[in-house]
Coordinates of C-alpha atoms in Angstrom, one line a residue:
M1 CA 24.5 -6.0 4.0
H2 CA 20.6 -5.3 3.9
R3 CA 19.7 -1.8 2.1
K4 CA 17.5 0.6 3.7
I5 CA 14.0 0.4 2.8
E6 CA 13.9 3.7 1.0
D7 CA 16.7 2.4 -1.3
Y8 CA 14.4 0.3 -3.1
A9 CA 12.0 1.2 -6.3
L10 CA 9.3 -0.5 -7.6
I11 CA 8.4 -2.4 -11.1
G12 CA 5.3 -4.2 -11.7
D13 CA 2.6 -5.3 -14.2
C14 CA -0.5 -4.7 -12.1
E15 CA -0.3 -8.4 -11.0
T16 CA 2.9 -8.9 -9.3
A17 CA 5.7 -6.7 -8.7
A18 CA 9.2 -6.6 -7.8
L19 CA 11.8 -4.3 -5.7
V20 CA 14.7 -3.0 -7.2
G21 CA 17.7 -1.5 -5.1
K22 CA 19.9 1.5 -6.0
D23 CA 22.4 -0.6 -7.4
A24 CA 19.9 -2.6 -9.7
S25 CA 19.4 -5.7 -7.4
I26 CA 16.3 -7.0 -7.9
D27 CA 15.8 -8.4 -4.5
W28 CA 12.0 -9.2 -4.2
L29 CA 9.7 -10.9 -6.5
C30 CA 6.7 -13.3 -6.4
F31 CA 5.5 -15.1 -9.2
P32 CA 2.6 -15.3 -10.8
R33 CA 0.8 -13.2 -8.4
F34 CA 1.3 -10.6 -5.4
D35 CA 0.9 -13.1 -3.1
S36 CA 2.5 -16.1 -4.4
S37 CA 5.9 -17.5 -3.2
A38 CA 8.9 -15.2 -3.6
C39 CA 11.6 -16.5 -6.4
F40 CA 13.7 -13.5 -5.3
A41 CA 13.8 -13.1 -1.5
A42 CA 17.0 -11.6 -0.5
L43 CA 14.8 -8.8 0.6
I44 CA 13.8 -10.6 3.9
G45 CA 16.6 -13.0 3.7
D46 CA 20.1 -12.7 2.0
E47 CA 21.2 -13.2 -1.6
D48 CA 21.3 -17.1 -1.2
N49 CA 17.7 -16.3 -1.0
G50 CA 17.4 -15.3 -4.4
R51 CA 18.1 -11.8 -6.1
W52 CA 19.1 -10.6 -9.7
R53 CA 22.1 -8.1 -9.9
I54 CA 23.9 -6.7 -13.0
A55 CA 26.5 -4.2 -11.9
P56 CA 29.8 -3.3 -13.1
A57 CA 32.9 -5.3 -12.3
G58 CA 35.5 -5.0 -10.2
E59 CA 35.6 -1.0 -10.6
A60 CA 34.3 1.7 -8.8
F61 CA 31.2 3.2 -10.1
A62 CA 28.7 6.5 -9.5
V63 CA 24.9 5.3 -9.4
S64 CA 21.7 6.9 -10.4
R65 CA 18.1 6.4 -11.3
R66 CA 14.8 7.6 -12.3
Y67 CA 11.4 6.4 -13.5
W68 CA 10.7 7.3 -16.7
P69 CA 8.2 10.5 -16.8
G70 CA 4.8 9.2 -16.1
T71 CA 5.8 5.4 -16.2
L72 CA 6.6 2.6 -14.1
I73 CA 10.0 2.0 -16.2
L74 CA 13.0 2.3 -14.1
E75 CA 16.4 3.6 -15.2
T76 CA 19.2 3.0 -13.3
E77 CA 22.6 4.6 -14.7
F78 CA 26.5 3.7 -13.7
K79 CA 29.1 5.6 -14.6
T80 CA 32.5 4.4 -14.4
E81 CA 35.9 6.1 -15.4
N82 CA 35.5 3.8 -18.5
G83 CA 32.2 4.8 -19.5
T84 CA 28.4 4.9 -18.7
A85 CA 25.8 2.9 -19.1
A86 CA 21.9 2.2 -17.8
I87 CA 19.7 -1.0 -16.9
I88 CA 16.0 -0.5 -17.8
D89 CA 13.7 -2.4 -15.7
F90 CA 10.2 -2.9 -16.2
M91 CA 7.4 -5.4 -16.6
P92 CA 5.2 -5.5 -19.5
P93 CA 1.3 -5.6 -19.0
R94 CA 0.8 -9.0 -19.4
D95 CA -0.5 -11.1 -22.2
G96 CA -0.8 -14.2 -20.8
V97 CA 3.1 -14.8 -18.9
P98 CA 4.2 -12.6 -16.4
N99 CA 7.7 -11.3 -18.1
L100 CA 10.1 -9.5 -16.1
M101 CA 12.9 -7.7 -18.5
R102 CA 16.0 -5.7 -18.1
I103 CA 17.6 -4.1 -21.1
V104 CA 21.3 -3.0 -20.4
V105 CA 22.2 0.2 -22.6
G106 CA 25.7 1.6 -23.5
K107 CA 25.9 5.4 -23.4
E108 CA 29.5 6.2 -23.7
G109 CA 32.6 4.2 -23.5
E110 CA 33.0 0.7 -22.6
I111 CA 31.5 -1.1 -19.3
E112 CA 32.3 -4.6 -18.1
F113 CA 29.2 -6.4 -16.3
D114 CA 28.8 -9.3 -13.8
F115 CA 25.8 -11.0 -14.1
D116 CA 24.8 -12.7 -10.9
L117 CA 21.2 -14.6 -10.8
V118 CA 20.0 -16.7 -7.7
M119 CA 17.2 -18.3 -8.7
R120 CA 15.0 -19.8 -5.0
F121 CA 11.4 -20.9 -5.0
D122 CA 9.2 -21.1 -1.9
Y123 CA 10.3 -18.0 -0.4
G124 CA 14.2 -18.4 -0.7
R125 CA 14.3 -22.2 0.3
S126 CA 14.0 -24.3 -2.8
V127 CA 17.2 -24.6 -5.3
P128 CA 15.6 -25.3 -8.6
W129 CA 16.9 -27.7 -11.3
V130 CA 18.4 -25.1 -13.8
S131 CA 19.0 -26.5 -17.7
R132 CA 20.0 -25.0 -20.9
L133 CA 17.2 -25.0 -23.8
D134 CA 19.5 -23.2 -26.2
D135 CA 22.1 -21.0 -26.8
T136 CA 20.3 -18.1 -25.2
T137 CA 17.8 -19.9 -23.0
L138 CA 18.1 -21.4 -19.4
A139 CA 15.1 -23.0 -17.9
A140 CA 15.0 -23.3 -13.8
V141 CA 12.5 -25.9 -12.4
A142 CA 10.7 -26.7 -8.7
G143 CA 7.9 -28.3 -8.4
P144 CA 5.1 -26.3 -10.3
S145 CA 7.0 -23.4 -11.2
L146 CA 9.3 -22.6 -14.2
L147 CA 11.3 -19.9 -15.1
V148 CA 12.5 -19.6 -18.3
I149 CA 15.7 -17.0 -18.6
R150 CA 16.6 -15.7 -22.1
T151 CA 20.1 -13.7 -22.6
P152 CA 22.2 -12.8 -25.2
V153 CA 25.2 -13.4 -23.4
E154 CA 27.3 -16.6 -21.9
L155 CA 26.0 -17.6 -18.6
H156 CA 27.2 -20.7 -16.3
G157 CA 26.5 -22.6 -13.0
E158 CA 28.6 -21.5 -10.1
D159 CA 28.0 -22.4 -6.5
M160 CA 24.1 -22.3 -6.9
H161 CA 24.1 -19.1 -8.8
T162 CA 24.0 -18.3 -12.6
R163 CA 26.9 -16.0 -13.6
G164 CA 28.4 -14.5 -16.3
R165 CA 30.5 -11.5 -17.4
F166 CA 29.8 -9.2 -20.5
R167 CA 30.8 -5.9 -22.4
V168 CA 29.1 -3.1 -23.0
S169 CA 29.6 -0.3 -25.7
A170 CA 28.5 2.8 -26.4
G171 CA 24.9 1.9 -28.6
D172 CA 24.9 -1.6 -27.6
R173 CA 21.5 -2.7 -26.3
L174 CA 21.3 -6.1 -24.5
P175 CA 17.8 -7.8 -23.4
F176 CA 17.4 -10.2 -20.7
S177 CA 14.2 -11.5 -19.1
I178 CA 12.6 -13.6 -16.6
T179 CA 9.4 -15.5 -17.7
H180 CA 7.3 -17.3 -15.3
H181 CA 5.5 -20.7 -16.3
P182 CA 3.8 -23.9 -15.2
S183 CA 6.6 -26.5 -15.4
H184 CA 4.1 -29.1 -16.8
L185 CA 3.4 -27.0 -19.8
E186 CA 6.3 -26.0 -22.8
P187 CA 8.0 -22.9 -22.3
P188 CA 6.5 -19.8 -23.6
T189 CA 7.7 -18.2 -26.8
P190 CA 10.1 -15.3 -26.4
H191 CA 8.9 -11.5 -26.4
D192 CA 10.6 -8.8 -28.5
A193 CA 12.2 -6.8 -25.5
E194 CA 12.1 -3.5 -27.2
A195 CA 8.8 -4.0 -28.3
C196 CA 7.7 -4.8 -25.0
L197 CA 9.2 -1.6 -23.7
R198 CA 7.4 0.5 -26.4
D199 CA 4.3 -1.2 -25.0
T200 CA 5.0 -0.8 -21.5
E201 CA 5.5 3.1 -21.9
A202 CA 2.5 3.3 -23.7
F203 CA 0.1 1.8 -21.1
W204 CA 1.8 3.7 -18.2
T205 CA 1.8 7.0 -20.2
E206 CA -1.8 6.6 -20.9
F207 CA -3.0 6.0 -17.6
S208 CA -0.7 8.7 -15.8
S209 CA -1.4 11.7 -18.6
R210 CA -5.4 11.5 -17.1
C211 CA -4.0 12.7 -13.8
P212 CA -5.1 16.3 -13.4
E213 CA -2.7 19.2 -12.6
V214 CA -2.6 19.9 -8.3
D215 CA -1.5 23.0 -7.2
G216 CA 1.9 22.6 -6.6
W217 CA 1.9 19.0 -6.4
T218 CA 1.2 17.2 -9.8
D219 CA 4.5 15.3 -9.7
D220 CA 3.7 13.9 -6.6
I221 CA 0.3 13.0 -7.0
K222 CA 1.2 11.7 -10.3
R223 CA 3.7 9.0 -8.8
S224 CA 1.3 8.3 -5.9
I225 CA -1.3 7.3 -8.5
I226 CA 0.8 5.4 -10.5
T227 CA 2.0 3.2 -7.4
L228 CA -2.1 2.7 -7.0
K229 CA -2.6 1.5 -10.1
A230 CA 0.7 -0.6 -9.6
L231 CA -0.6 -2.2 -6.6
T232 CA -3.9 -3.0 -8.0
Y233 CA -4.9 -6.6 -9.4
R234 CA -5.6 -5.9 -12.5
P235 CA -7.9 -8.7 -13.5
T236 CA -10.3 -8.2 -10.2
G237 CA -9.7 -4.8 -9.5
G238 CA -8.3 -5.4 -5.9
I239 CA -5.7 -3.6 -4.4
V240 CA -3.3 -5.0 -2.1
A241 CA -1.9 -2.5 0.7
A242 CA 1.8 -3.3 -0.2
P243 CA 3.8 -5.8 -2.4
T244 CA 5.9 -7.0 0.5
T245 CA 5.9 -8.9 3.7
S246 CA 7.5 -8.7 7.1
L247 CA 9.2 -5.7 6.7
P248 CA 9.5 -4.7 10.3
E249 CA 7.8 -1.4 11.9
R250 CA 10.6 -1.6 14.4
L251 CA 14.1 -2.9 13.4
G252 CA 14.7 -6.6 15.3
G253 CA 11.3 -6.4 16.6
E254 CA 8.2 -8.8 16.2
R255 CA 5.9 -6.3 14.4
N256 CA 6.3 -7.9 11.0
W257 CA 3.1 -8.4 9.2
D258 CA 2.3 -9.8 5.3
Y259 CA 0.6 -6.7 3.5
R260 CA -0.3 -8.8 0.2
Y261 CA -3.5 -8.7 0.5
C262 CA -6.5 -6.3 -0.2
W263 CA -8.0 -4.0 3.4
L264 CA -11.7 -3.0 3.5
R265 CA -10.5 0.0 5.6
D266 CA -8.8 1.2 2.5
A267 CA -12.0 1.6 0.8
T268 CA -13.2 5.2 0.9
L269 CA -10.0 6.4 0.8
T270 CA -9.0 4.4 -2.5
L271 CA -12.5 5.0 -4.5
M272 CA -12.1 9.0 -3.3
A273 CA -8.6 9.3 -4.6
F274 CA -9.3 7.6 -7.9
M275 CA -12.9 9.3 -8.3
D276 CA -11.1 12.9 -7.5
L277 CA -8.3 12.6 -9.9
G278 CA -10.9 11.2 -12.9
Y279 CA -9.9 7.8 -13.0
F280 CA -13.8 6.1 -12.7
E281 CA -12.9 3.2 -14.6
E282 CA -10.2 2.1 -11.3
A283 CA -12.9 3.2 -8.9
S284 CA -15.6 1.3 -10.5
A285 CA -13.5 -2.2 -10.3
W286 CA -12.3 -1.8 -7.0
R287 CA -16.2 -1.1 -5.6
D288 CA -17.0 -4.2 -7.8
W289 CA -14.0 -6.3 -6.2
L290 CA -15.2 -4.8 -3.0
M291 CA -19.0 -6.0 -3.4
R292 CA -17.9 -9.5 -4.9
S293 CA -15.4 -10.2 -1.9
V294 CA -17.8 -9.2 1.0
A295 CA -21.0 -11.2 -0.6
G296 CA -22.6 -13.7 1.9
D297 CA -23.3 -13.7 5.5
P298 CA -22.5 -10.1 6.8
A299 CA -21.2 -12.1 10.1
Q300 CA -18.4 -13.4 8.0
M301 CA -17.4 -10.1 6.3
Q302 CA -13.7 -10.1 6.9
I303 CA -11.6 -7.2 7.2
M304 CA -8.9 -8.0 4.4
Y305 CA -9.2 -10.5 1.4
G306 CA -6.7 -12.0 -1.4
V307 CA -6.5 -10.1 -4.6
A308 CA -9.5 -12.3 -6.2
G309 CA -11.4 -12.2 -3.0
E310 CA -9.8 -15.4 -1.3
R311 CA -11.1 -15.7 2.5
E312 CA -8.2 -18.2 3.7
L313 CA -5.0 -15.9 4.4
V314 CA -3.6 -18.5 6.9
E315 CA -0.8 -17.3 8.6
W316 CA 2.5 -19.3 8.9
E317 CA 6.2 -18.3 9.9
A318 CA 9.3 -19.3 7.6
P319 CA 12.2 -19.9 10.3
W320 CA 14.8 -20.3 7.3
L321 CA 14.5 -16.8 6.6
P322 CA 16.6 -14.5 8.9
G323 CA 14.2 -11.3 8.4
Y324 CA 15.2 -7.7 7.4
R325 CA 18.1 -6.7 9.6
D326 CA 17.1 -9.7 11.7
S327 CA 13.7 -8.9 12.4
K328 CA 11.7 -11.9 13.2
P329 CA 9.6 -13.6 12.7
V330 CA 9.1 -13.8 8.8
R331 CA 5.2 -14.0 8.6
I332 CA 3.1 -15.5 5.3
G333 CA -0.3 -15.0 5.6
N334 CA -2.0 -12.7 7.8
G335 CA -3.9 -13.8 10.8
A336 CA -5.5 -10.7 11.3
A337 CA -8.2 -11.8 8.7
G338 CA -9.9 -13.6 11.4
Q339 CA -10.6 -10.6 13.5
R340 CA -13.8 -8.7 14.2
Q341 CA -13.3 -5.3 13.3
L342 CA -16.2 -3.2 13.6
D343 CA -15.0 -0.3 11.5
I344 CA -15.1 -2.0 8.4
Y345 CA -19.1 -1.9 8.2
G346 CA -18.5 1.7 8.2
E347 CA -16.1 1.9 5.5
V348 CA -18.1 0.0 3.3
A349 CA -21.4 1.8 3.9
D350 CA -19.3 4.8 3.2
M351 CA -17.7 4.0 0.1
L352 CA -21.2 3.5 -1.3
M353 CA -22.3 6.4 -0.7
Q354 CA -19.1 8.4 -1.7
A355 CA -19.4 5.8 -5.1
R356 CA -23.1 7.4 -5.7
K357 CA -22.2 10.9 -4.9
G358 CA -19.2 10.6 -7.0
G359 CA -21.3 9.9 -10.3
L360 CA -20.6 6.0 -9.9
K361 CA -23.5 3.9 -11.6
P362 CA -25.3 2.2 -8.5
H363 CA -24.1 -1.5 -7.6
P364 CA -27.3 -3.5 -8.2
R365 CA -26.4 -5.4 -4.7
S366 CA -25.9 -2.2 -2.9
P367 CA -29.8 -1.8 -1.4
S368 CA -29.5 -5.9 -0.5
L369 CA -26.0 -5.5 1.2
A370 CA -27.4 -2.9 3.5
T371 CA -30.4 -4.4 4.6
S372 CA -28.5 -7.5 5.5
V373 CA -25.5 -5.9 7.0
M374 CA -27.4 -3.0 9.0
P375 CA -29.5 -5.6 11.0
F376 CA -26.0 -7.5 11.9
L377 CA -24.2 -4.5 13.1
E378 CA -27.3 -3.2 15.3
K379 CA -27.1 -6.6 17.1
V380 CA -22.9 -6.1 17.4
W381 CA -21.8 -2.6 17.8
R382 CA -21.8 -2.9 21.6
E383 CA -19.2 -5.6 21.5
P384 CA -15.7 -5.1 21.6
D385 CA -13.4 -6.0 18.6
E386 CA -9.7 -6.2 17.9
G387 CA -9.7 -2.2 16.2
I388 CA -8.3 -0.7 13.1
W389 CA -5.0 -1.7 14.4
E390 CA -5.3 -5.0 14.6
V391 CA -4.1 -5.7 18.3
R392 CA -3.4 -8.9 19.3
G393 CA -4.1 -8.3 22.8
G394 CA -7.6 -8.9 23.1
R395 CA -10.7 -6.8 22.3
Q396 CA -11.9 -3.8 23.4
H397 CA -14.2 -1.0 23.3
F398 CA -12.5 1.0 20.8
V399 CA -13.9 4.6 20.3
H400 CA -12.9 4.4 16.6
S401 CA -15.1 1.5 16.1
K402 CA -18.0 2.9 17.4
V403 CA -17.8 6.1 15.5
M404 CA -17.4 3.8 12.3
A405 CA -20.7 2.0 13.4
W406 CA -22.1 5.4 13.7
V407 CA -20.9 6.0 10.3
A408 CA -22.6 2.8 8.7
F409 CA -26.0 3.7 10.1
D410 CA -25.7 7.4 9.0
R411 CA -24.4 6.8 5.6
A412 CA -27.2 4.1 5.2
S413 CA -29.5 6.1 6.2
R414 CA -28.2 9.0 4.0
T415 CA -28.2 6.8 1.2
A416 CA -32.0 5.4 1.5
E417 CA -33.2 8.8 1.7
D418 CA -33.2 8.6 -2.0
E419 CA -35.1 5.3 -2.3
S420 CA -38.9 5.0 -2.2
N421 CA -40.5 3.3 0.3
A422 CA -37.6 3.6 2.8
G423 CA -38.8 6.1 5.2
E424 CA -39.2 3.7 8.2
L425 CA -36.1 2.1 7.7
V426 CA -34.3 5.7 7.1
R427 CA -35.7 6.5 10.8
H428 CA -34.8 3.3 12.3
W429 CA -31.4 3.7 11.0
R430 CA -30.9 7.3 12.5
K431 CA -32.5 6.1 15.8
V432 CA -29.4 3.5 16.0
A433 CA -26.7 6.2 14.9
D434 CA -28.2 8.7 17.8
E435 CA -27.9 5.7 20.0
I436 CA -24.4 4.9 18.8
H437 CA -23.5 8.7 18.9
D438 CA -24.7 8.9 22.6
D439 CA -23.0 6.1 23.9
V440 CA -19.4 7.3 22.5
C441 CA -20.2 10.6 23.6
E442 CA -20.7 9.1 27.1
R443 CA -18.4 6.5 27.5
G444 CA -15.6 7.3 25.1
F445 CA -15.0 11.0 26.5
D446 CA -12.5 11.7 29.1
P447 CA -13.5 14.9 31.0
E448 CA -10.3 15.2 32.8
M449 CA -8.4 14.4 29.9
N450 CA -10.6 16.9 27.9
S451 CA -10.4 14.2 24.8
F452 CA -11.8 11.2 23.4
V453 CA -9.9 8.5 24.3
Q454 CA -8.6 5.0 22.5
S455 CA -11.0 2.8 24.1
Y456 CA -13.8 2.7 27.0
G457 CA -12.2 3.8 30.4
S458 CA -8.5 3.9 28.9
K459 CA -6.4 7.0 29.9
T460 CA -4.6 6.9 26.3
V461 CA -5.4 8.5 22.8
D462 CA -5.3 7.1 19.4
A463 CA -4.6 9.2 16.1
S464 CA -7.6 7.1 14.7
L465 CA -9.7 9.5 16.9
L466 CA -9.0 12.3 14.2
H467 CA -11.8 10.5 12.2
I468 CA -14.3 11.9 14.9
A469 CA -13.8 15.3 13.1
M470 CA -13.3 13.8 9.2
T471 CA -16.5 11.4 9.3
G472 CA -18.7 14.3 10.1
F473 CA -19.6 12.4 13.7
L474 CA -18.8 16.0 15.8
P475 CA -18.1 19.0 14.1
C476 CA -14.1 20.4 14.0
D477 CA -14.7 23.4 16.2
D478 CA -16.8 21.2 18.8
P479 CA -14.8 21.7 22.2
R480 CA -14.4 18.0 22.7
V481 CA -12.8 17.7 19.1
V482 CA -10.6 20.3 20.0
G483 CA -9.4 19.1 23.5
T484 CA -9.0 15.5 21.2
V485 CA -6.7 17.2 18.6
A486 CA -4.5 18.8 21.7
A487 CA -4.3 15.5 23.2
I488 CA -3.1 13.8 20.3
E489 CA -0.9 16.9 19.6
K490 CA 0.6 16.7 23.5
R491 CA 0.8 12.5 23.3
L492 CA 1.4 11.3 19.7
L493 CA 2.9 14.0 17.9
K494 CA 6.8 13.0 18.4
N495 CA 9.5 14.7 16.3
G496 CA 7.4 16.3 14.0
F497 CA 5.4 12.9 13.4
V498 CA 2.1 11.1 14.5
L499 CA 2.3 7.5 16.0
R500 CA -0.8 5.4 16.0
Y501 CA -0.8 5.0 19.5
D502 CA 1.3 5.0 23.0
T503 CA 2.7 1.6 22.5
G504 CA 3.8 1.9 26.0
E505 CA 0.1 2.4 27.2
T506 CA -1.7 0.1 25.0
N507 CA -2.2 -3.7 25.5
D508 CA -1.6 -4.5 21.8
G509 CA -0.1 -7.9 22.3
L510 CA 3.3 -7.0 21.3
S511 CA 6.6 -6.3 22.3
G512 CA 8.6 -2.9 21.4
E513 CA 7.7 0.4 19.5
E514 CA 7.1 1.4 16.2
G515 CA 7.6 4.2 13.9
A516 CA 5.6 6.9 13.2
F517 CA 2.4 5.9 10.7
L518 CA 2.8 8.5 8.2
A519 CA -1.0 8.2 7.1
C520 CA -1.7 9.2 11.1
S521 CA 0.3 12.4 10.0
L522 CA -1.5 13.5 7.0
W523 CA -5.0 12.8 9.0
L524 CA -3.9 15.6 11.4
A525 CA -3.0 17.6 8.5
D526 CA -6.5 17.1 7.6
V527 CA -7.8 18.2 10.5
Y528 CA -5.9 21.2 10.7
I529 CA -7.4 22.0 7.1
M530 CA -11.0 21.6 8.8
Q531 CA -10.4 24.0 11.4
K532 CA -8.6 26.4 9.0
R533 CA -5.2 25.7 10.5
F534 CA -3.8 25.9 6.8
D535 CA 0.2 26.8 7.3
E536 CA 0.5 24.2 9.9
A537 CA -1.3 21.7 7.8
K538 CA 0.7 22.4 5.0
E539 CA 3.9 22.5 7.1
L540 CA 2.9 18.7 8.3
F541 CA 2.0 17.8 4.8
E542 CA 5.1 18.8 3.5
R543 CA 7.4 17.4 6.3
V544 CA 5.5 13.7 5.0
R545 CA 5.8 14.5 1.2
L546 CA 9.8 15.2 1.5
L547 CA 10.0 11.9 3.0
Q548 CA 9.5 10.4 -0.3
N549 CA 12.5 8.7 -1.7
D550 CA 14.3 9.7 -4.7
V551 CA 11.5 7.8 -7.0
G552 CA 8.6 9.3 -5.2
L553 CA 7.7 6.0 -2.5
L554 CA 6.5 5.9 0.7
A555 CA 6.5 3.0 2.9
E556 CA 4.4 2.5 5.9
E557 CA 5.8 4.3 8.8
Y558 CA 9.0 6.3 9.4
D559 CA 11.7 6.6 12.1
P560 CA 12.3 10.1 12.7
K561 CA 15.4 9.5 15.3
D562 CA 17.4 7.2 12.9
G563 CA 15.6 9.1 9.3
I564 CA 14.9 5.8 8.0
M565 CA 11.5 4.4 6.3
L566 CA 9.9 1.2 8.3
G567 CA 7.0 -1.2 7.6
N568 CA 6.6 -2.4 4.0
F569 CA 6.6 -0.9 1.0
P570 CA 5.8 1.0 -0.5
Q571 CA 2.4 1.3 1.2
A572 CA -0.8 2.0 -0.6
F573 CA -2.7 3.7 2.4
S574 CA 0.5 6.8 2.8
H575 CA 0.3 6.8 -0.7
L576 CA -3.7 7.3 -0.7
A577 CA -3.2 9.8 2.5
L578 CA -0.8 12.1 0.4
I579 CA -3.2 12.5 -2.5
I580 CA -6.2 12.9 -0.4
T581 CA -4.4 15.5 1.7
A582 CA -2.9 17.4 -1.2
L583 CA -6.5 17.6 -2.7
N584 CA -7.8 18.8 0.2
L585 CA -4.9 21.2 0.6
S586 CA -5.2 22.5 -3.0
R587 CA -9.2 22.8 -2.7
A588 CA -8.8 25.1 0.8
I589 CA -6.0 27.5 -0.1
G590 CA -6.0 27.2 -4.0
P591 CA -3.5 28.7 -6.1
A592 CA -1.7 31.5 -4.7
H593 CA -3.4 34.1 -7.1
E594 CA -6.7 32.6 -5.9
R595 CA -6.7 32.3 -2.4
S596 CA -9.1 34.5 -0.2
D597 CA -8.1 35.5 3.2
D598 CA -11.0 34.0 5.1
H599 CA -10.9 30.4 2.8
E600 CA -15.1 30.2 3.1
S601 CA -14.9 28.0 0.3
S602 CA -12.5 25.1 1.6
E603 CA -14.0 21.6 1.3
V604 CA -12.4 18.7 3.0
V605 CA -12.8 15.2 1.7
E606 CA -14.4 13.1 4.6
S607 CA -13.0 9.7 5.1

């Protein structure tokens, strides 16, 4: 039986990650990178598609878990009638080879544990050859991949599983590890698990200790920034949207996508979250990854790239996997990489301006990027695109896309004001920005609805329209913005959370509904703050914040009817939005003893 999505916790080494269930079963792991094929794929299949479970044998137990403070080290504690023991799961910062370690610790009495390891390469399809290298070491080989298992207990093969049973008494510490290595090379030398644990704790503690206090929400912010760091591909600075693929946006539906890639759309929020919390090294690394990835012909700029900037993200299906709770298909790769989404140009321009405002040293290619991208965008902004939500029902004239095209010209002109001999260019870019602004206001606003609409000529609204206020396209108190917010509240605010759009009214090329997109609820809270609707903003923020699971993680979406998380997990976009809204609230209302009645000093981070 599948666990709930929120039943999982994340461990990782800033190059790949694993998901660990509440019962300490590791059900998802890709080696050696986030986007590599999985060797544990039970998350979207069953146990025979790969997992690693260590649990008390044959007796009832109570289980609890926690992250060590300020770290990504997970401790799961088991209590039985005979004793108490814990499993410490972590992935050490990499020194050349990826390593997943587990230390079983006896605390009280004695517990007998079952060990069940199912290794399957190629997303649960390929069964490896398993051989014994010595008394404490096994090797599993399939094609180019080698897993080396180091164990202090005796293991044996049984029904394509690697199994064992052992006892742990108070004071015992039994280390286990799995290391990935190319199969044509000699197996790597073993690591000292206790030394690796100390190094891992020091790595994460140093990182999280730099997170400032945020009125009332420091623990939430710290866990979110740790999660974002964990989703960072350390060698390049790229940040994946999530470490998983095909966790569904609706159970049993087809809205299942691979999120193990880096989206340009996250650019500004990511940069602002890192910079506002003082993580300038991470912000700079992300900005530099983006600049390398988008280099080249602006017509070929993609909405997403691989963790090293790869452009070929071919989408295919894995029919041998039944999917999470029978949600098919399971998709590997993401065909949306080939879509045209005009909003990304605005995201990049906004990111560059915010980086400069935040004090990052200007990137040497920023001026050339602007002078190459802006002429291209000037030619294409009037064309339809697939939009922010990557619809597969055909291109439309999405209002959000046009607004973000305006952002591109607005930000480029504001940035170029600081440069010499840019006067004529600035005037031209402002002229184009004014043309886009007029076009959106004329064709994207429906007077009968008293609201902007999802696309030109449509009669539906879209949560992305909140960016009209958030980007400064129009003031938050403009009657058209007020009407749009009211329309979103009426049509998209369901059971206390905001939908991206009405799937019944939007031709997105897919069947079925989806859950509430958590970032959209936080966008509405941000706009409430701008409109000085502070109580409503805080109530909505708290509603989302309280959805965090027991270890502080959020998925992409939430189903308020069934009370479950949906979509890939954990989701960078949700954690980014949580950080930004918490910072906006903190600045707007401040600590209770510092609040003023009129909140005139409030400042909201624009996206």
